PDB file of C-alpha atoms in Angstrom:
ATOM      1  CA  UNK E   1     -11.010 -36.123   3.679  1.00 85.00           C
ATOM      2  CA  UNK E   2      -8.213 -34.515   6.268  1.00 90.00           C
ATOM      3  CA  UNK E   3      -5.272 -33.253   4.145  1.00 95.00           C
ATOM      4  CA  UNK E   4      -2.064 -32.865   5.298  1.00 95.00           C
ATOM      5  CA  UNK E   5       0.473 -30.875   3.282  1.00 96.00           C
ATOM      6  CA  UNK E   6       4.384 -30.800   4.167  1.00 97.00           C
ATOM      7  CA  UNK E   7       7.695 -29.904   2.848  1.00 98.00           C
ATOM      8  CA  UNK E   8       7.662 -25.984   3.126  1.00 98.00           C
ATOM      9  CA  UNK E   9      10.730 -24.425   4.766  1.00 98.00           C
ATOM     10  CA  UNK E  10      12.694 -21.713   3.623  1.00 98.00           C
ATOM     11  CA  UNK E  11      14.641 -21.766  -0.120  1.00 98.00           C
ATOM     12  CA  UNK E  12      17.019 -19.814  -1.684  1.00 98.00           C
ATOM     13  CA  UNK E  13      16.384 -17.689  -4.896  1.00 98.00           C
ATOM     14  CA  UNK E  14      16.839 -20.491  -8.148  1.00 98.00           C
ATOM     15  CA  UNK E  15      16.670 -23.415  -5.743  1.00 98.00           C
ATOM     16  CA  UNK E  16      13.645 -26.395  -5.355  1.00 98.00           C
ATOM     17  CA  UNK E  17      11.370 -27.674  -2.775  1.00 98.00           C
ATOM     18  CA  UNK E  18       9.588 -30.326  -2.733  1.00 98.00           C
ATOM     19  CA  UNK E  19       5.955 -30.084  -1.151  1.00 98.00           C
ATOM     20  CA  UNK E  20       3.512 -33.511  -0.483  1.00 98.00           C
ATOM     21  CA  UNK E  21      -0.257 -33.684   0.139  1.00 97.00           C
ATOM     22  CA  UNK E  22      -1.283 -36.946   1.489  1.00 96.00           C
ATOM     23  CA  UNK E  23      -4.375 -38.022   3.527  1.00 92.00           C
ATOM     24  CA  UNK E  24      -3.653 -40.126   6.537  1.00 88.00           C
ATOM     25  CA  UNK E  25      -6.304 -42.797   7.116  1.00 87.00           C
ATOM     26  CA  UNK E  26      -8.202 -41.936   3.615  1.00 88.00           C
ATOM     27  CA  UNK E  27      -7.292 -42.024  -0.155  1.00 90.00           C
ATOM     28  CA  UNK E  28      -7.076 -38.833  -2.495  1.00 92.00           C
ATOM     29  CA  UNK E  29      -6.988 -41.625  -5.827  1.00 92.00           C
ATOM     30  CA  UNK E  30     -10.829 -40.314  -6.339  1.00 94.00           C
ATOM     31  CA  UNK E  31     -10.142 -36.830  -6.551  1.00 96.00           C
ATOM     32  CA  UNK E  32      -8.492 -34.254  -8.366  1.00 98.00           C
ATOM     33  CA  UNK E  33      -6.322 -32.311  -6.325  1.00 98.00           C
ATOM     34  CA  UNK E  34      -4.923 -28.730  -6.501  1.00 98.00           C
ATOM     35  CA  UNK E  35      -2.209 -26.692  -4.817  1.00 98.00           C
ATOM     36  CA  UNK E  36      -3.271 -22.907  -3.773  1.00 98.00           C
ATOM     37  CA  UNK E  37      -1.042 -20.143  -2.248  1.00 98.00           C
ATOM     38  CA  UNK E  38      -1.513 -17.201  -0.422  1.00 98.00           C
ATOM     39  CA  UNK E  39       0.964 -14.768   0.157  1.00 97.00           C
ATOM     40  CA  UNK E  40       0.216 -11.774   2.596  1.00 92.00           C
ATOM     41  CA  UNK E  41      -1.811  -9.063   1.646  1.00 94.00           C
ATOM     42  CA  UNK E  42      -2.683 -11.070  -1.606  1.00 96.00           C
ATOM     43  CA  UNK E  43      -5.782 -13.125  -2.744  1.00 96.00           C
ATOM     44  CA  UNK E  44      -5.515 -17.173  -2.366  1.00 97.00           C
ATOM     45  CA  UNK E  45      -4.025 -18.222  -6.193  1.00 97.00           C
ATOM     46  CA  UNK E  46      -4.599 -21.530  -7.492  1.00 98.00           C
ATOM     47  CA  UNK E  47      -0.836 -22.637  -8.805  1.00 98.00           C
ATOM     48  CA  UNK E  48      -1.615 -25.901 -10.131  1.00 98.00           C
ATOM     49  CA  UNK E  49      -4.109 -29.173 -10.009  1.00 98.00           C
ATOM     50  CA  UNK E  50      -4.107 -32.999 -11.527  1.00 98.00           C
ATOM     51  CA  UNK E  51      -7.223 -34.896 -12.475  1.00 97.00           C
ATOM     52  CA  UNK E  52      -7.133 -38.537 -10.334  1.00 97.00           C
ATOM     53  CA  UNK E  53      -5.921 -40.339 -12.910  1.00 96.00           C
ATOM     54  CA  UNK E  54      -2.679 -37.954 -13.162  1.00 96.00           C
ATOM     55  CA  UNK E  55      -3.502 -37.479 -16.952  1.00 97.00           C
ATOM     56  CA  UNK E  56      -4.553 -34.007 -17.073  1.00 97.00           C
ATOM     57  CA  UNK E  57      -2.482 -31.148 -15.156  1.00 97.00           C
ATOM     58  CA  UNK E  58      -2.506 -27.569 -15.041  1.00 97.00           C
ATOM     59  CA  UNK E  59      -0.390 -24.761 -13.966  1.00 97.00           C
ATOM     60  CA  UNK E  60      -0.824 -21.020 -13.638  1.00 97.00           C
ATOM     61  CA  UNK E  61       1.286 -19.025 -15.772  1.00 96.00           C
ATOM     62  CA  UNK E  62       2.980 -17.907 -12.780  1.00 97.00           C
ATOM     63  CA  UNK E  63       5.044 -21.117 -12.388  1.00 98.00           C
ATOM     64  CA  UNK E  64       4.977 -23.232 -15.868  1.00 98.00           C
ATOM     65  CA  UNK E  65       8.167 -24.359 -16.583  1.00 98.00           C
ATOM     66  CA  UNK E  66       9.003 -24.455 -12.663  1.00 98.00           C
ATOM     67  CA  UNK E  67       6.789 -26.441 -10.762  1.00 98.00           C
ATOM     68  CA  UNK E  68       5.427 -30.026 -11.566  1.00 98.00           C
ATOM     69  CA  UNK E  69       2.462 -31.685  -9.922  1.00 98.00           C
ATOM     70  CA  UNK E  70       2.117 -35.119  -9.934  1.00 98.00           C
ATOM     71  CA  UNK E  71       0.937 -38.032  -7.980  1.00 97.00           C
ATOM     72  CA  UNK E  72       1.410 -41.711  -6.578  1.00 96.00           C
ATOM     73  CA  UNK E  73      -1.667 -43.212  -6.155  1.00 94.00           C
ATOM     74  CA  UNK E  74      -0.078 -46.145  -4.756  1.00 94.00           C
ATOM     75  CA  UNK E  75       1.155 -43.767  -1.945  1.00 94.00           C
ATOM     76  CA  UNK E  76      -1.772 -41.552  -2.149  1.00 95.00           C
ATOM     77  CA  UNK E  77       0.271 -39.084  -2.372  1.00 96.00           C
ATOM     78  CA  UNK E  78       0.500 -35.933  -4.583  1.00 97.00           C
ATOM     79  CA  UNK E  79       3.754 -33.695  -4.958  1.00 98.00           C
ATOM     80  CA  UNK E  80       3.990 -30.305  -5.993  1.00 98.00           C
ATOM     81  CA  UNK E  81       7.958 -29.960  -7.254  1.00 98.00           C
ATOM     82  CA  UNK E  82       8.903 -26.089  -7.319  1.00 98.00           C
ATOM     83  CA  UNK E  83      12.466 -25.522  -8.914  1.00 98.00           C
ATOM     84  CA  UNK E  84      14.115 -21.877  -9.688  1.00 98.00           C
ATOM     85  CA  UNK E  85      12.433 -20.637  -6.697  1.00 98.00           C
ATOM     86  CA  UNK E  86      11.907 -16.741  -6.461  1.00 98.00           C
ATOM     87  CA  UNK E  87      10.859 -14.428  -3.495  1.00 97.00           C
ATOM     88  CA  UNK E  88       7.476 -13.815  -5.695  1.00 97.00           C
ATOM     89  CA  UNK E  89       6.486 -17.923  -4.389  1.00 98.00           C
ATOM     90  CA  UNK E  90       6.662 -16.834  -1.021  1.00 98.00           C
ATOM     91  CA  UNK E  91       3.653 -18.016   0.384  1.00 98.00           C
ATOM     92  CA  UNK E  92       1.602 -20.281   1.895  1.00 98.00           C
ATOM     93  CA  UNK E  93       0.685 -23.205   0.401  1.00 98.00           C
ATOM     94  CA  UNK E  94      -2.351 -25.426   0.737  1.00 98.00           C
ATOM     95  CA  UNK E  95      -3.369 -28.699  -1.095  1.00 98.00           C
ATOM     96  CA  UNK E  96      -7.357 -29.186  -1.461  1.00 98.00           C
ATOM     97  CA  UNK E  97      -9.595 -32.095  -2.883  1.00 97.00           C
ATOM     98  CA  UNK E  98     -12.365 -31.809  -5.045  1.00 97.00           C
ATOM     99  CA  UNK E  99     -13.054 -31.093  -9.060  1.00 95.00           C
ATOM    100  CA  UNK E 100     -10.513 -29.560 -11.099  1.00 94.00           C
ATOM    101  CA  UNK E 101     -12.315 -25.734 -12.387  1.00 94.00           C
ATOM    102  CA  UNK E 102     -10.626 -23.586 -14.638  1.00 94.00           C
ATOM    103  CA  UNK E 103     -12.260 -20.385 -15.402  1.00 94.00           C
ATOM    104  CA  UNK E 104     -10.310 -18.033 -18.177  1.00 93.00           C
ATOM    105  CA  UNK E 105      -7.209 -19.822 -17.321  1.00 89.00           C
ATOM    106  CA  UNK E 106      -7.427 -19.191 -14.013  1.00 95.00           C
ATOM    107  CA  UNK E 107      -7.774 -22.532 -11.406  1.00 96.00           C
ATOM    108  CA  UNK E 108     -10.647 -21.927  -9.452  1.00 95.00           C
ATOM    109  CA  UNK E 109     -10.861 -23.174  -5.655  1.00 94.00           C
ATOM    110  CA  UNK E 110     -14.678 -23.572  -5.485  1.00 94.00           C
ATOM    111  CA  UNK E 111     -14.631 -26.679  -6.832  1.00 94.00           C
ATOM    112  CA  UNK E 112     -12.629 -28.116  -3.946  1.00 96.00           C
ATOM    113  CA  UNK E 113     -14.100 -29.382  -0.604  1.00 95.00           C
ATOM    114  CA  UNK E 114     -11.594 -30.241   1.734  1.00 95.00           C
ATOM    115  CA  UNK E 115      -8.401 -28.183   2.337  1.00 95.00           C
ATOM    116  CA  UNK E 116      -5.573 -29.309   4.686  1.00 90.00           C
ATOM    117  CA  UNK E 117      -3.399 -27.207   6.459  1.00 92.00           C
ATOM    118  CA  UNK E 118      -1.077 -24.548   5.029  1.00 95.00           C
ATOM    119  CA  UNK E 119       2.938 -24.790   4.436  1.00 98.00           C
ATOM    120  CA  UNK E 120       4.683 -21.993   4.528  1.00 98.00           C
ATOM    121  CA  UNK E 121       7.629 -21.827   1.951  1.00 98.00           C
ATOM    122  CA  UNK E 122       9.797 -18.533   1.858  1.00 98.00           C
ATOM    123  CA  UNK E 123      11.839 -17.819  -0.854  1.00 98.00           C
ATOM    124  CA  UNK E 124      15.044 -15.566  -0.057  1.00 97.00           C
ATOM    125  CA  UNK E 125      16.997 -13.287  -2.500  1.00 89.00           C
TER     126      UNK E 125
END
């Protein structure tokens, strides 16, 4: 499955973006899906996943109470909502298909197998 995520762009402090992960051509309704981030100099973080369904979601403790993941299977489409942005969510961010693993709390990436493209969202004081 190609993933494409989009809607990165620069933010202010305590403002929202909106990012999308879709799959052009293909369907994600099988999968669970997660959102990861990297920032520079800093390990890739998992930030949040949904089972296919859209029943079971989870966030690092980084961004609960910010950001919402969801989906529209319809669309095939899943959404990542970040509001009360700060310059600590600067990174970028990838969306990546597979099985939802949580390990201590932590949302693991080896249980994903495909990975689109990065979007870069910068957060500014």
């Amino acid at each position: 499955v190609q993933l494409q995520a989009s809607g990165g762009g620069l933010a202010q402090a305590g403002g929202s973006l909106r990012l999308s992960c879709a799959a052009p051509g293909s369907t994600l309704n099988a999968y669970s899906i997660g959102w990861f981030r990297q920032a520079p100099g800093k390990e890739r973080e998992g930030v949040a996943c949904i089972s296919p369904s859209g029943n079971i979601t989870y966030y690092a403790d980084s961004v609960k109470g910010r950001f919402t993941i969801s989906r529209d299977n319809a669309k095939s489409t899943v959404y990542l909502q970040m509001n009360n942005l700060k310059r600590e969510d600067t990174a970028v961010y990838y969306c990546a298909a597979g099985i939802m693993i949580r390990d201590q709390g932590r949302i693991e990436d080896y249980g994903m197998h495909s990975w689109g493209k990065g979007t870069l969202v910068t957060v500014s004081s």
